[in-house]
PDB file of C-alpha atoms in Angstrom:
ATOM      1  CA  UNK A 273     193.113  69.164  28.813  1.00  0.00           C
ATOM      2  CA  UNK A 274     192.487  72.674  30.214  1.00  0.00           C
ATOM      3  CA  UNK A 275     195.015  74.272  32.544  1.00  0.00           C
ATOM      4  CA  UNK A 276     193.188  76.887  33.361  1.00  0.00           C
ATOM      5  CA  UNK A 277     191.494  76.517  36.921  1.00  0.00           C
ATOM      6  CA  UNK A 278     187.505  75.670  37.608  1.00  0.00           C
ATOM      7  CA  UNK A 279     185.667  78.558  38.178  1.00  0.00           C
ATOM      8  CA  UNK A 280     181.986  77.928  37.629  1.00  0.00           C
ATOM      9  CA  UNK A 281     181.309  76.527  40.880  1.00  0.00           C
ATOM     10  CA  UNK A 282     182.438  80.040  42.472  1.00  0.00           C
ATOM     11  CA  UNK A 283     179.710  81.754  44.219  1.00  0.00           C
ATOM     12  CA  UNK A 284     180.581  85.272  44.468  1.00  0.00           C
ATOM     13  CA  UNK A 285     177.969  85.923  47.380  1.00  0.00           C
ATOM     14  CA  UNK A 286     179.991  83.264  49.356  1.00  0.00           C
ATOM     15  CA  UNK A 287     183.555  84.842  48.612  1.00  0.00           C
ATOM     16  CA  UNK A 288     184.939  86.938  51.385  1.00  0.00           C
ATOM     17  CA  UNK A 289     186.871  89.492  48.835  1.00  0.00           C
ATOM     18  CA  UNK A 290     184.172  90.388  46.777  1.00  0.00           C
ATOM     19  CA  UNK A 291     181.847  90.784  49.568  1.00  0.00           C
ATOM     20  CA  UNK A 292     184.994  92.924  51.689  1.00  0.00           C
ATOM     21  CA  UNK A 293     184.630  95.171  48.387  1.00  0.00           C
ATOM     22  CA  UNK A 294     180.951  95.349  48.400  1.00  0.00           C
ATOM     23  CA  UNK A 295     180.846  96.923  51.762  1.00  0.00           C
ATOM     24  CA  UNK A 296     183.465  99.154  51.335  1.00  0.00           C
ATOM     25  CA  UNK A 297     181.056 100.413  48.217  1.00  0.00           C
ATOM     26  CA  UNK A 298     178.161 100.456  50.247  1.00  0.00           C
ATOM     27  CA  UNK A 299     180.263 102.258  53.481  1.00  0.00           C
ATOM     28  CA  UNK A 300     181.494 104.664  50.455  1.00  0.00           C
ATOM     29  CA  UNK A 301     178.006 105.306  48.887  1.00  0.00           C
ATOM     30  CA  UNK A 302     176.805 106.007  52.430  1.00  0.00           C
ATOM     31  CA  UNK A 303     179.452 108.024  53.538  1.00  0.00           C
ATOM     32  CA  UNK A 304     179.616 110.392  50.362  1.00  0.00           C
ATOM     33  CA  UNK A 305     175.460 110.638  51.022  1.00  0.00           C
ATOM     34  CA  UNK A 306     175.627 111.632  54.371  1.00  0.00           C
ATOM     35  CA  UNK A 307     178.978 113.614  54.691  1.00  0.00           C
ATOM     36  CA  UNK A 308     179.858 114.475  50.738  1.00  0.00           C
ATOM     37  CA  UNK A 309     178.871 118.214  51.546  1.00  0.00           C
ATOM     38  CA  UNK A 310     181.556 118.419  53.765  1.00  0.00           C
ATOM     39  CA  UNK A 311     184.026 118.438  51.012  1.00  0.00           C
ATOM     40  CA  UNK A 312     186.203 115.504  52.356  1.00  0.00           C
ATOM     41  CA  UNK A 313     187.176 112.139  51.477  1.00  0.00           C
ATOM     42  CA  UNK A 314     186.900 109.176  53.509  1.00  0.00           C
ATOM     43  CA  UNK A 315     191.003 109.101  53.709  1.00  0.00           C
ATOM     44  CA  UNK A 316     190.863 112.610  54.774  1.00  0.00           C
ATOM     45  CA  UNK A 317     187.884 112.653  57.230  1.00  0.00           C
ATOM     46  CA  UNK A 318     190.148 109.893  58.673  1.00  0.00           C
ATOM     47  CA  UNK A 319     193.611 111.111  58.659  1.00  0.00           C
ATOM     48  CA  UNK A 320     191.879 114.129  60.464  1.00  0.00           C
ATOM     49  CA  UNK A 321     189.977 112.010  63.706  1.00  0.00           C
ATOM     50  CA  UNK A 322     193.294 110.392  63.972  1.00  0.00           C
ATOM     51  CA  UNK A 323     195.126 113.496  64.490  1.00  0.00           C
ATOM     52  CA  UNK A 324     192.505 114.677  66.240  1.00  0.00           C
ATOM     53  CA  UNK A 325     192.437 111.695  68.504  1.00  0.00           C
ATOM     54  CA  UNK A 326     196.838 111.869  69.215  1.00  0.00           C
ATOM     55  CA  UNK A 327     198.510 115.199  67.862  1.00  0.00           C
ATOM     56  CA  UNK A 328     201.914 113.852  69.000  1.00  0.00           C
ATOM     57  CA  UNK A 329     200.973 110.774  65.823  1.00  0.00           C
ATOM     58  CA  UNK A 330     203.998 110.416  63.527  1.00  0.00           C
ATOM     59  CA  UNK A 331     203.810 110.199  59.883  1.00  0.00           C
ATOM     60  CA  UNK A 332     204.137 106.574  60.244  1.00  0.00           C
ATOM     61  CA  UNK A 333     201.309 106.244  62.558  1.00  0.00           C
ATOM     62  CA  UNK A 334     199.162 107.811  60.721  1.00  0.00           C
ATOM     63  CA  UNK A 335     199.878 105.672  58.210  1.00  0.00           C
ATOM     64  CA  UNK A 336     199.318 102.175  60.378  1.00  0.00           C
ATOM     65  CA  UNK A 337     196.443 103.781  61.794  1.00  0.00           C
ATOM     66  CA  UNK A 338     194.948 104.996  58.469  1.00  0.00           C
ATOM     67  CA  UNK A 339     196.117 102.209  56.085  1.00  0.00           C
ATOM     68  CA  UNK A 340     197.439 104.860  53.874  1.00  0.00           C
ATOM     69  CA  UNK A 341     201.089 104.581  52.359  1.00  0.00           C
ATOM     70  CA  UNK A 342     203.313 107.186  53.373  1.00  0.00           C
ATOM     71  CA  UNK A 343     203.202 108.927  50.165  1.00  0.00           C
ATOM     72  CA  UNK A 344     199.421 109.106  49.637  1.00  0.00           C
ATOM     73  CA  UNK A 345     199.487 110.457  52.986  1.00  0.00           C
ATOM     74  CA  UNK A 346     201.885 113.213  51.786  1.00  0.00           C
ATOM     75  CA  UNK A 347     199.006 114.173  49.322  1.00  0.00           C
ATOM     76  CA  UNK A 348     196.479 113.822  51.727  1.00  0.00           C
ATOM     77  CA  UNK A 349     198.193 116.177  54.288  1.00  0.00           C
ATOM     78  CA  UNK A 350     199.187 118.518  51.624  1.00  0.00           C
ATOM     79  CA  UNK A 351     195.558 119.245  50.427  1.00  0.00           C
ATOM     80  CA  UNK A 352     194.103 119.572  53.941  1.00  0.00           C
ATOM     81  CA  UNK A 353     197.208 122.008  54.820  1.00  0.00           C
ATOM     82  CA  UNK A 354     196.262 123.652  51.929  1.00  0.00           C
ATOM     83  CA  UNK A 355     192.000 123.737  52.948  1.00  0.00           C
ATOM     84  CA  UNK A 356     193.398 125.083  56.267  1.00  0.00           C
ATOM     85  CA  UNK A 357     192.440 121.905  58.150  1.00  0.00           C
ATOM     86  CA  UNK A 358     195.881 120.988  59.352  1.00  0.00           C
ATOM     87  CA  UNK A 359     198.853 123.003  60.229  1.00  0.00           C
ATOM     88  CA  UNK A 360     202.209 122.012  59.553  1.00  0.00           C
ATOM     89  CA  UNK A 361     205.624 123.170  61.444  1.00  0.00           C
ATOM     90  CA  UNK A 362     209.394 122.766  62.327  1.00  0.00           C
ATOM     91  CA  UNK A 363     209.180 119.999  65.021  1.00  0.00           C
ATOM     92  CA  UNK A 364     211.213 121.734  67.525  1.00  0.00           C
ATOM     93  CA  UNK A 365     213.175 119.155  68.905  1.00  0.00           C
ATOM     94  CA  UNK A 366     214.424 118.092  64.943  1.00  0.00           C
ATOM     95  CA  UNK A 367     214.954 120.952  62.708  1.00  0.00           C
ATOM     96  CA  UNK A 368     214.274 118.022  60.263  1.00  0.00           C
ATOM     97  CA  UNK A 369     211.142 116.581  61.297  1.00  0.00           C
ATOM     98  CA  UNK A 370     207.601 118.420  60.791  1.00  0.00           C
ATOM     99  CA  UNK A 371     204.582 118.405  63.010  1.00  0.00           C
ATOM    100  CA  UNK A 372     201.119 118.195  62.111  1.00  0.00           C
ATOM    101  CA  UNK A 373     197.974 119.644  63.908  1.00  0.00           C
ATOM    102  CA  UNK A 374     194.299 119.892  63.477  1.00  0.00           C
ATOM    103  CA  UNK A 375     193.823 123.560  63.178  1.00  0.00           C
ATOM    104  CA  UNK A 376     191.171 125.252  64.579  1.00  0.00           C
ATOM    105  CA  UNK A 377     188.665 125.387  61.456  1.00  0.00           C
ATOM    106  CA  UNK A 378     189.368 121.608  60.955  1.00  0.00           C
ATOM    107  CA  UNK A 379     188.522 120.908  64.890  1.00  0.00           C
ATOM    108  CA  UNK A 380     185.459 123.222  63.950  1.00  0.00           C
ATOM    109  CA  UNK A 381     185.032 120.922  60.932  1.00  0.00           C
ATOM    110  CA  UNK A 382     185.307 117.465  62.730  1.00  0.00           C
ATOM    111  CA  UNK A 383     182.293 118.898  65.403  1.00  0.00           C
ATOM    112  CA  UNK A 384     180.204 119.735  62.346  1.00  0.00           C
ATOM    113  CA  UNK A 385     180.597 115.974  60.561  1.00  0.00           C
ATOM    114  CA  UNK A 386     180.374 114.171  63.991  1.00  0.00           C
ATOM    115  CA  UNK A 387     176.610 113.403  63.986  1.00  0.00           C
ATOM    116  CA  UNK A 388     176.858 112.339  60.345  1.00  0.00           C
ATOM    117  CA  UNK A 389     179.583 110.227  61.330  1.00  0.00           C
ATOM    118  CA  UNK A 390     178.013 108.799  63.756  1.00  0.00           C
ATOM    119  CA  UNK A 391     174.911 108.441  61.380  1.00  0.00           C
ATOM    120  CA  UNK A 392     177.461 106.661  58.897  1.00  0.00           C
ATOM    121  CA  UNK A 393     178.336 104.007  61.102  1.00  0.00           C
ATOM    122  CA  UNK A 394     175.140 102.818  62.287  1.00  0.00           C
ATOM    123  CA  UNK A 395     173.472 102.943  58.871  1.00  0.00           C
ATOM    124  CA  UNK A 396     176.509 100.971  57.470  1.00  0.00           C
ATOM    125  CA  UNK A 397     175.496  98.137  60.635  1.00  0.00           C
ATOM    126  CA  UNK A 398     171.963  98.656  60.265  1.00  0.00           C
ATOM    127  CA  UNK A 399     171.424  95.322  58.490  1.00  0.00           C
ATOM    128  CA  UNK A 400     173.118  93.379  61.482  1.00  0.00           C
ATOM    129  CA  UNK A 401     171.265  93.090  64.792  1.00  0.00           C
ATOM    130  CA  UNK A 402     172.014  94.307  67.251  1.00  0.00           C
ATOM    131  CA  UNK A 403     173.969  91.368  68.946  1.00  0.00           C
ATOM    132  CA  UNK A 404     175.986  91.211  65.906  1.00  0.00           C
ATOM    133  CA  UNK A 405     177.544  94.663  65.438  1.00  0.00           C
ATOM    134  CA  UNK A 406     180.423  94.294  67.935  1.00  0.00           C
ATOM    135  CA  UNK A 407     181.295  91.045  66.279  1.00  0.00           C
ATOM    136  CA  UNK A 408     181.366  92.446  63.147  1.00  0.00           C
ATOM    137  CA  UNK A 409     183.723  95.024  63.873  1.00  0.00           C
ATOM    138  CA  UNK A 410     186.036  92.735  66.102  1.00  0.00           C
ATOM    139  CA  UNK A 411     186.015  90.405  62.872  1.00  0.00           C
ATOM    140  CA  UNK A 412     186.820  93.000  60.619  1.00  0.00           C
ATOM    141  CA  UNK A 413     189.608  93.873  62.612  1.00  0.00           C
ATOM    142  CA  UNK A 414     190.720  90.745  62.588  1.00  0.00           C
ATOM    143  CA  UNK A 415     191.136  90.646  59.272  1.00  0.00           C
ATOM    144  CA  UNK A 416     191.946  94.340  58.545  1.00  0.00           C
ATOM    145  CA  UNK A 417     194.949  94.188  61.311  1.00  0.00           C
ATOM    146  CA  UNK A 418     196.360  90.757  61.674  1.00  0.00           C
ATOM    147  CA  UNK A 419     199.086  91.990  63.497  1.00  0.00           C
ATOM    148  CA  UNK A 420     197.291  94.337  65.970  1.00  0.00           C
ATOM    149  CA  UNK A 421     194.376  92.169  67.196  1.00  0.00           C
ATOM    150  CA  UNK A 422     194.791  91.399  70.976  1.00  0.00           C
ATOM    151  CA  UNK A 423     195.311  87.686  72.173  1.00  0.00           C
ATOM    152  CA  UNK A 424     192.294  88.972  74.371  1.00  0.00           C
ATOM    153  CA  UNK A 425     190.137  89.661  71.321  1.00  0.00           C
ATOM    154  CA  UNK A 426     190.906  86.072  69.112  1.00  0.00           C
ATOM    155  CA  UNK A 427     190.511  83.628  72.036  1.00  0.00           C
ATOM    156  CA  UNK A 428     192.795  80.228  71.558  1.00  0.00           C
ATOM    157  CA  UNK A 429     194.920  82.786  69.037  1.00  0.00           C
ATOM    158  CA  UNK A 430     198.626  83.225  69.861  1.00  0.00           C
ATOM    159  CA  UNK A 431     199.568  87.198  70.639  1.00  0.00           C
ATOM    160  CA  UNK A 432     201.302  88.052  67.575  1.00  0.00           C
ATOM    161  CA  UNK A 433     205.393  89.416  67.729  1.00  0.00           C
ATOM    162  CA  UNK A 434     205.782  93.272  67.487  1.00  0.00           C
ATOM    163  CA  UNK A 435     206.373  94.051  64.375  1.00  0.00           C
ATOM    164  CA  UNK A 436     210.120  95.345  62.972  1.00  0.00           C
ATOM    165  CA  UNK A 437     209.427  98.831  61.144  1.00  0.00           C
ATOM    166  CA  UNK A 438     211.941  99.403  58.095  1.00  0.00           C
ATOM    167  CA  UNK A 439     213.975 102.738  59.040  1.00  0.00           C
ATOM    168  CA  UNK A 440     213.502 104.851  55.542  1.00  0.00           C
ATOM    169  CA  UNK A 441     216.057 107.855  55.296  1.00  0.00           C
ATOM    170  CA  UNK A 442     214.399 111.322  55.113  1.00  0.00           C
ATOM    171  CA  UNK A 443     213.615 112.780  51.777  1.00  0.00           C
ATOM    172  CA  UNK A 444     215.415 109.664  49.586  1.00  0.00           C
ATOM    173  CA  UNK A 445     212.342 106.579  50.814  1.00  0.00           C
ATOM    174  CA  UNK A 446     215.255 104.461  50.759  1.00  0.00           C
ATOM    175  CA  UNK A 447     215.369 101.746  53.664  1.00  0.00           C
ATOM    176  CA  UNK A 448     218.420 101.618  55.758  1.00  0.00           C
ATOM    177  CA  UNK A 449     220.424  98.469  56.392  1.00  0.00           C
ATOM    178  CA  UNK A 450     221.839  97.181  59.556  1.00  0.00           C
ATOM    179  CA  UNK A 451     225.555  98.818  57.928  1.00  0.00           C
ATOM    180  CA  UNK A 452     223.755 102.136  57.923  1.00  0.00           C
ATOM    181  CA  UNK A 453     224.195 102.274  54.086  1.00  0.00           C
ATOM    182  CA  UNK A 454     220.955 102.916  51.953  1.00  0.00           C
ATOM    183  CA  UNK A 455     219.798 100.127  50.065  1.00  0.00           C
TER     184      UNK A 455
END
């Protein structure tokens, strides 16, 4: 007797994570067709309309609002510093802390790539109608950000609790415990 579990009666076409990755390849292929002269990645173009969007974001945000982890965001902030997108200084309230801004030639850069990212978005909906587009994107949300949907948005769906953020010490991405010892 086999152990190992029945597989031939899975249609990939009907599986939601193969199909998830599909359209991130197409919403890839698309973007790098329309916007790859631009020099930026998707994780950059979007770490800098988020910035652009709320200058006062924290690391952390950026990171919830991105879906990058903190360190890949490190990376992705250093190369855009370093591109002269995004400036980087002593957060004047903590000596410790840093803030980021869109510079000016990355503000310049975001009103170049606007139409093509507008153009991106409705060629990656273009196979939906018209009536289905907003429901799309609600649905992805849904399942992209469990935890930040609206009890507005998922009707007969409970609003979700705020969620607890781990407090990491500075420099050692070690979490705090409720002692104040690092663990």
């Amino acid at each position: 007797m086999s152990t190992e579990p029945n597989t031939t009666g899975l249609d990939l076409l009907e599986t939601p994570g193969h199909l998830l990755r599909r359209c991130q390849q197409r919403a890839h292929e698309i973007f790098r067709e329309m916007l790859g002269g631009f020099g930026l990645t998707q994780q950059q173009t979007a770490l800098l309309i988020a910035l652009a969007r709320r200058s006062d974001a924290s690391i952390q945000d950026l990171a919830d609002v991105t879906g990058t982890d903190r360190n890949t965001l490190g990376d992705v902030v250093a190369r855009l510093i370093d591109r002269g997108l995004l400036e980087r200084r002593r957060a004047p309230a903590d000596a410790r802390a840093y803030e980021l801004r869109v510079s000016a030639s990355g503000a310049q850069l975001l009103r170049r790539m606007a139409p093509g990212l507008a153009e991106v978005q409705r060629r990656i909906l273009a196979p939906l109608r018209p009536a289905e587009r907003a429901a799309f994107v609600r649905m992805a949300r849904s399942i992209a950000l469990p935890d930040a949907v609206p009890a507005s948005a998922t009707p007969g769906r409970p609003r979700p609790a705020a969620r607890r953020r781990s407090s990491v010490r500075r420099g050692t991405g070690r979490r705090r415990t409720r002692s104040g010892t690092a663990a």
